[in-house]
Each structure stands twice: as C-alpha cells, then as structure tokens.
Coordinates of C-alpha atoms and ligand atoms in Angstrom, one line a residue:
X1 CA -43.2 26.8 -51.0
X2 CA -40.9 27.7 -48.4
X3 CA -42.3 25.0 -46.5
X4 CA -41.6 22.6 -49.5
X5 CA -38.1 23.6 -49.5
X6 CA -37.6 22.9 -46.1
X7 CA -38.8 19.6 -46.3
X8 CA -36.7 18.9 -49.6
X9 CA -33.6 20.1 -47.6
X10 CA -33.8 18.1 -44.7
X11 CA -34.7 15.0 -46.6
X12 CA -31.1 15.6 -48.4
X13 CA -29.3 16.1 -45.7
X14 CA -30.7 13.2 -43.9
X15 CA -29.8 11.0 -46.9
X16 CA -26.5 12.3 -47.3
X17 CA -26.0 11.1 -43.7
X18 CA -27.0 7.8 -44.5
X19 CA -24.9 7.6 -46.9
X20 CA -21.9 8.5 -45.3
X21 CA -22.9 5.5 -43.2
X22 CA -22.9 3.3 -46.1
X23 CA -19.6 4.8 -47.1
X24 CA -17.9 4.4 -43.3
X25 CA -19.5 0.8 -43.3
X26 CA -17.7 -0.1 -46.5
X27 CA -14.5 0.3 -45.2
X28 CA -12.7 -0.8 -41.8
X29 CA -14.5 0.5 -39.1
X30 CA -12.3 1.2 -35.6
X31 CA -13.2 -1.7 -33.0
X32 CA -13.1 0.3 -30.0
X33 CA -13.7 4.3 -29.6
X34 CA -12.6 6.2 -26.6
X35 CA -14.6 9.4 -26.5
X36 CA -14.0 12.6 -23.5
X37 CA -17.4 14.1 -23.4
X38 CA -15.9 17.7 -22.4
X39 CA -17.6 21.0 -22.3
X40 CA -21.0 20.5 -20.4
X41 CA -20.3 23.3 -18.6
X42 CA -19.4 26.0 -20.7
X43 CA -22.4 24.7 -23.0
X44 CA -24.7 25.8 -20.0
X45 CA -22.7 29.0 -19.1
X46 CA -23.0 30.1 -22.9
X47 CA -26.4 29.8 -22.3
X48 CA -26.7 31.5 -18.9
X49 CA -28.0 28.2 -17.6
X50 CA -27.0 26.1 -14.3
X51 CA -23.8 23.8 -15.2
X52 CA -26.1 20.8 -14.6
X53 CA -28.4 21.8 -17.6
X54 CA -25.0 21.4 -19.8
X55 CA -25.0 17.4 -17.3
X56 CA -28.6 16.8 -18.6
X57 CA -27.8 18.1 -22.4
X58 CA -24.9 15.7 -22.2
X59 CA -26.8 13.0 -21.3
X60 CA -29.0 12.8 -24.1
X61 CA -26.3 13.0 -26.4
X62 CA -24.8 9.9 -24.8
X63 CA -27.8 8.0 -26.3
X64 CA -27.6 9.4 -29.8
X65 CA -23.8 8.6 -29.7
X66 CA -24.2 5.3 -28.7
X67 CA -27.2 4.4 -31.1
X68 CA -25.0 5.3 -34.3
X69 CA -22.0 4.0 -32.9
X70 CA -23.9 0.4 -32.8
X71 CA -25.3 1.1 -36.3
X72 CA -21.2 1.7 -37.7
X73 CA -20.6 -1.4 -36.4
X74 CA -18.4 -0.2 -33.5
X75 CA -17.9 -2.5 -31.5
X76 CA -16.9 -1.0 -28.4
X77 CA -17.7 2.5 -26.9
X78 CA -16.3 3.9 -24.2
X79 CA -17.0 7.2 -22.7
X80 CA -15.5 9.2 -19.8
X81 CA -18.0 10.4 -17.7
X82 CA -16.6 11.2 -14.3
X83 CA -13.1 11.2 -13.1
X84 CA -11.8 10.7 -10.2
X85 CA -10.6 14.6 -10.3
X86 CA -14.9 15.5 -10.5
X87 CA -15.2 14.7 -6.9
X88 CA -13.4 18.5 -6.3
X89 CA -16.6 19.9 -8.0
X90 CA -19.3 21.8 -6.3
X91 CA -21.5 19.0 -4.3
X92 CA -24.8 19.7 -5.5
X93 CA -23.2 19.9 -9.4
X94 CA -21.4 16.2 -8.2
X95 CA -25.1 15.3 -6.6
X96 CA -27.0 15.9 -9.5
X97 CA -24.1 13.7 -11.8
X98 CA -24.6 10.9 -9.6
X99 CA -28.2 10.7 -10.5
X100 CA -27.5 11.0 -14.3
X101 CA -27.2 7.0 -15.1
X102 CA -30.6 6.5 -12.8
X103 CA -32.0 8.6 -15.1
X104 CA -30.4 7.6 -18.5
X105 CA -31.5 4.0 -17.5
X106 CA -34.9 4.9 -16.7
X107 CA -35.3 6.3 -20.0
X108 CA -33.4 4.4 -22.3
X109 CA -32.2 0.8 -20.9
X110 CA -35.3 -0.6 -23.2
X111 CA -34.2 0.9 -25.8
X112 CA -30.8 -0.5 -25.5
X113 CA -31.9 -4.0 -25.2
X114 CA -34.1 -3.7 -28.1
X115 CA -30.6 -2.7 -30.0
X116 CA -28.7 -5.5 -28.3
X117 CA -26.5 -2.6 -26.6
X118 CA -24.6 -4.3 -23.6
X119 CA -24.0 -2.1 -20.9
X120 CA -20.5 -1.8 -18.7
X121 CA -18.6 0.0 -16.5
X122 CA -15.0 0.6 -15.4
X123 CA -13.5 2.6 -12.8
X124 CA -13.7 2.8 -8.6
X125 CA -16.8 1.0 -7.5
X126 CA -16.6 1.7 -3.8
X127 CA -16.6 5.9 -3.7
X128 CA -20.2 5.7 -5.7
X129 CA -23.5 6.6 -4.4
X130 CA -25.4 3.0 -3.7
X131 CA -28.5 4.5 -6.1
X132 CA -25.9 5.0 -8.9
X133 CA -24.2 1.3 -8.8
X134 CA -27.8 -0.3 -7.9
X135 CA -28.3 1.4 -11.6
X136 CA -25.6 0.5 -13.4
X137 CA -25.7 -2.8 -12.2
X138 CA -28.9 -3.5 -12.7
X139 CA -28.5 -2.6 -16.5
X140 CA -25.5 -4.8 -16.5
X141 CA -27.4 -7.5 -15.4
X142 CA -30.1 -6.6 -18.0
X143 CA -27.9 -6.7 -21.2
X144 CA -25.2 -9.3 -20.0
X145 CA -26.4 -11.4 -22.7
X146 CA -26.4 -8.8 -25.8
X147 CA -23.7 -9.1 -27.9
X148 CA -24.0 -6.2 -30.0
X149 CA -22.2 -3.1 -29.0
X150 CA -20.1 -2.9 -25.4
X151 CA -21.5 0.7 -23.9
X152 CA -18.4 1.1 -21.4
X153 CA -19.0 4.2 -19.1
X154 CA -16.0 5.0 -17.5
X155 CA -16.8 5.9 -14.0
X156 CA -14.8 7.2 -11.3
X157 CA -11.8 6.2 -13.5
X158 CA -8.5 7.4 -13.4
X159 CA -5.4 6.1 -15.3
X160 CA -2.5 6.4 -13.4
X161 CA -4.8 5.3 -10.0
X162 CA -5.1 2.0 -12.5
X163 CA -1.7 1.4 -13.2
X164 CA -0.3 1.3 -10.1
X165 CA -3.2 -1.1 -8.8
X166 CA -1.8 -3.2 -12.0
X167 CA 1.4 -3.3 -10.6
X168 CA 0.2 -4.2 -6.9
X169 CA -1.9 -7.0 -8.6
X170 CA 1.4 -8.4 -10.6
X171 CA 3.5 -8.3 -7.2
X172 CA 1.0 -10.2 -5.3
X173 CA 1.3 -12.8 -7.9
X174 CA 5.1 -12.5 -7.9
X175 CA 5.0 -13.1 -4.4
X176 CA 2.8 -15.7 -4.5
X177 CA 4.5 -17.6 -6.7
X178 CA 2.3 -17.3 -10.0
X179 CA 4.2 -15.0 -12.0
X180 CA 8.0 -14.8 -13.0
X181 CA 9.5 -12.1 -13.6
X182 CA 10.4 -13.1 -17.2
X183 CA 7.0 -13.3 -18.0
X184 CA 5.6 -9.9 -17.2
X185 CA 5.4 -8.2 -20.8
X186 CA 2.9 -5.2 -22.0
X187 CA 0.1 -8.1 -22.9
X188 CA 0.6 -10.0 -19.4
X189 CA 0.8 -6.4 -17.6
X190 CA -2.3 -5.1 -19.8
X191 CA -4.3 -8.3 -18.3
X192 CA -4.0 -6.8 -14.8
X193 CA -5.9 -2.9 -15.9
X194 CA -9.5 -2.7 -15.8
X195 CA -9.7 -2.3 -19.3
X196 CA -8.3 -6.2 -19.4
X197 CA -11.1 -7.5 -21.6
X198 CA -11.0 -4.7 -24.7
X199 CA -8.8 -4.6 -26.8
X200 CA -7.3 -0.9 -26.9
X201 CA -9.4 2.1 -28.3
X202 CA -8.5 2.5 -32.5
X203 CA -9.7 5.8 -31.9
X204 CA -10.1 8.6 -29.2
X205 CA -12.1 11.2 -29.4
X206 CA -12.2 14.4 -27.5
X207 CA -14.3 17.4 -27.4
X208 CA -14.5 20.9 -25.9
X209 CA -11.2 22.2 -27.8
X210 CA -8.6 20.7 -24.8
X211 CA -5.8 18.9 -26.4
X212 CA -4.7 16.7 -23.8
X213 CA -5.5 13.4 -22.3
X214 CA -6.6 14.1 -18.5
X215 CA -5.6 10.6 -16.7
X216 CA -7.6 8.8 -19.4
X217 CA -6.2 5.4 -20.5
X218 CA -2.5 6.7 -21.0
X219 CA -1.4 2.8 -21.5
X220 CA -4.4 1.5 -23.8
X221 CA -3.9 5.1 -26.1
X222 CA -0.4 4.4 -26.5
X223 CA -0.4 3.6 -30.6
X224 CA -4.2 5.3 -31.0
X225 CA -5.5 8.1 -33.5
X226 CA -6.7 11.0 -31.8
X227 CA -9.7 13.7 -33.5
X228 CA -10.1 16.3 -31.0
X229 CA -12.7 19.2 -31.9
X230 CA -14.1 22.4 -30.5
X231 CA -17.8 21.1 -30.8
X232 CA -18.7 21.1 -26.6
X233 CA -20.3 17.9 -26.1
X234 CA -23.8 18.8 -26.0
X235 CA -23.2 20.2 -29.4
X236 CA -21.7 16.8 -30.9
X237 CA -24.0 15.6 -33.7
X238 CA -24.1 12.2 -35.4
X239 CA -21.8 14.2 -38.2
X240 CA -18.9 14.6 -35.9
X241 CA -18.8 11.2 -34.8
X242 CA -18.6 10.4 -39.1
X243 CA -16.4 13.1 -39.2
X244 CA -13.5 11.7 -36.7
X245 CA -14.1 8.1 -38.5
X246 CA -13.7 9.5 -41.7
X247 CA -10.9 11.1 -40.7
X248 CA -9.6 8.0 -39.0
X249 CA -10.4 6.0 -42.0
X250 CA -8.4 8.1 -44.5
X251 CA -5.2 7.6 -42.0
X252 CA -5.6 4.4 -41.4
X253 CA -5.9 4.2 -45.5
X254 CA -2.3 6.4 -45.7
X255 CA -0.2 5.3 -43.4
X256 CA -1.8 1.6 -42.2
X257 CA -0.1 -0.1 -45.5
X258 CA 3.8 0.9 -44.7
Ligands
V0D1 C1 -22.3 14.0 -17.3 C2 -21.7 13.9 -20.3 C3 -24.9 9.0 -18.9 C4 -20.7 13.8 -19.3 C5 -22.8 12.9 -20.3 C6 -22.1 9.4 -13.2 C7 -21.0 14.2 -17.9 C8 -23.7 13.1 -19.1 C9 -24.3 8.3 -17.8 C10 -24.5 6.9 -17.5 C11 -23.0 11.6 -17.3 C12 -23.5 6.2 -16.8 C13 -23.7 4.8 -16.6 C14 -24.8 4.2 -17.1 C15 -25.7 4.8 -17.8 C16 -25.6 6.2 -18.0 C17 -23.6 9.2 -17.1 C18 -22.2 10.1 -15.5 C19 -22.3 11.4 -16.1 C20 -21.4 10.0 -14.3 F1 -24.9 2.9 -16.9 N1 -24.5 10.3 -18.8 N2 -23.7 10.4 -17.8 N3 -22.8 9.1 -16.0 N4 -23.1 12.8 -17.9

C-alpha cells in the first residue's frame, strides 16, 4: 500500500512537471539563458566531501539542464563554468576541472547529437590544457551541423578581459581604415565580443545565493531579467529551471506590454 502510494505520487508529480512544460511552451519562451552554476563547493563541504565531488555533482547537472532547456525550446544556453579568476584555485581542484568536459563528452556527446544539441564555447582558448580543447573541439566538430539548441560553455571567460579586446579589435580597424568613427554604435561594438553571434541572454540565472554578476557578460546583461536562488548548483532540479521561466514569463507578461 505504501508502496502504491509512492508510486501514485511520483507519477503526479512527474505529470505535473510535464505540464508546466506544456504551460511554459505556450507562452514566449526566453531565446537565450545565461546560467552561473555557483555552489559546487559548499555542496561538497556540506557533505564533508572533496570540493571536486561538488565538480563532478555539477557536471551531471549540466546534462539534465541542458536536455530540458532543448525540450522548452530555448534556444541558446550558456553556462559559466570557469572564469578566468578559477585559475587562483588549488591546482589539483583546477586539474581535476580541466578534465570535466573530457569526461562530460565521453559520456554524453551521443546523447547530444541524438537531441540535435550543438556544442560551443567562448572564452580564452590559449591558457587551456591541450586534452580539454582537443575535447571541446572535437564535440564542436561533431554537432556543427545540429541546429537545435546552442550548448555555449563559457570557458576561461571573463567580461571586462572581452571588452577591452573589443575595443583593441575596433582600433585596429579604425587604423586600418575600415571603420569610422561615426559608425561604431552598441550593435557595431557588440560585433567585435565573443558573444558576437547570440543575441543577448533574455534571462540569467544564478545560483548559490550570491547576488552579483562576477565578470560575466556585464554588456550582453545590460536590459536582462535576473532569478537568482539559494539552490547550490548540484541541487538545481528541472523545477528551478521552470521556476526562473515562470517567473520570467509572468514579467515579461507585466511589464513587456508598456
Ligand atoms: C565544474 C559546474 C561540464 C561548474 C559544472 C572546464 C564547474 C561542472 C563542462 C563542459 C564544469 C565544458 C565544455 C564542454 C563539455 C562539458 C565543464 C568546466 C567545468 C570547466 F564542451 N561541466 N563542466 N567544464 N563543471
């Protein structure tokens, strides 16, 4: 009996989910999400584990994200997963990161072809491990003709670090003769950050309970809605990812019309 109940639960639960898809899909859905996958660490310390458990929690969580995100209809996803700050971490902690997308790819790259997930990156290329680009590139090449959702790891990123190369690229045109100065506006100028072929996030999200934006696309969040909860990242369920686009839904509903 109790058994039975158990069983009755879930299966309402789960259909209640499903349901909220429906619901989600039946209104406008944000084009691109920006998520900050924050609180590995204290996930693992909570726990009395090694920080790189919280890492390897994380990861996993990246595919659940990603698989609902392609089911909303989201049509870009792009999640933070190492800064250019992370390099101050402990080495074997940075190590260990460094062999995360190996190990995501092994695992699930079929998976994301099957769901016509294409794979990208953003951030500095050069400081990477040659095992971690080999990776990344390789999936790259594998899903460059998907067209379903864009999986855009950012990677070594850093905003500001971005900008200024922006403004290095625009005077090197200037001074080449290709570019007036009458003509550099915020769409020409966004054409020269690495984020160039998105169109800006409708939505960040950020977890872990800090309430800031860490050097994370401070131009393309300029006009963005923000959820931030206190769910640590290896605790962030399908639910909260409904949640935040519920939530951006019902703004979008108030305030999109004036
Ligand atoms: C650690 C939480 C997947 C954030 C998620 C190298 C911190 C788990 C990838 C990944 C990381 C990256 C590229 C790719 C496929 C997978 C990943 C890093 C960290 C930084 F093509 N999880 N993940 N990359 N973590």
């Amino acid at each position: 009996m109790l058994n039975k109940m158990k069983l009755w639960k879930n299966q309402k639960t789960s259909s209640t989910l499903r349901d909220k898809i429906e619901q989600i899909k039946s209104r406008p859905v944000p084009e691109h999400v920006a998520i900050i996958m924050d609180g590995n660490g204290r996930w693992a310390k909570k726990r009395a584990l090694p920080r790189i458990a919280g890492h390897h929690e994380g990861m996993k969580v990246v595919r659940k994200t990603t698989m609902l995100a392609n089911d909303l209809g989201i049509k870009t996803l792009t999640l933070y997963a190492f800064s250019t700050e992370n390099w101050k971490r402990p080495k074997n902690e940075v190590d260990y990161i460094m062999k995360l997308p190996e190990e995501f790819l092994d695992t699930f790259l079929p998976e994301l072809v099957d769901n016509n997930v294409r794979v990208k990156m953003m951030g500095y290329k050069d400081q990477l491990p040659k095992h971690t680009l080999r990776a990344i590139e390789q999936a790259m090449e594998q899903t460059k003709h998907n067209d379903g959702l864009i999986l855009n790891f950012a990677l070594n990123y850093g905003s500001r670090a971005e900008i200024l190369d922006a403004v290095k690229l625009v005077l090197n045109d200037y001074k080449d003769g290709n570019l007036n100065e009458n003509d550099i506006n915020e769409e020409v100028f966004s054409s020269y950050l690495m984020t160039s072929e998105f169109a800006d996030p409708d939505l960040l999200i950020r977890t872990s309970g800090e309430i800031r934006l860490s050097n994370f696309m401070l131009w393309q969040l300029a006009y963005s809605e923000f959820w931030f909860t206190e769910v640590l990242w290896p605790d962030f369920r399908e639910e909260h990812l409904i949640e935040a686009i519920e939530v951006y839904q019902n703004r979008q509903r108030r305030f999109g019309g004036i």
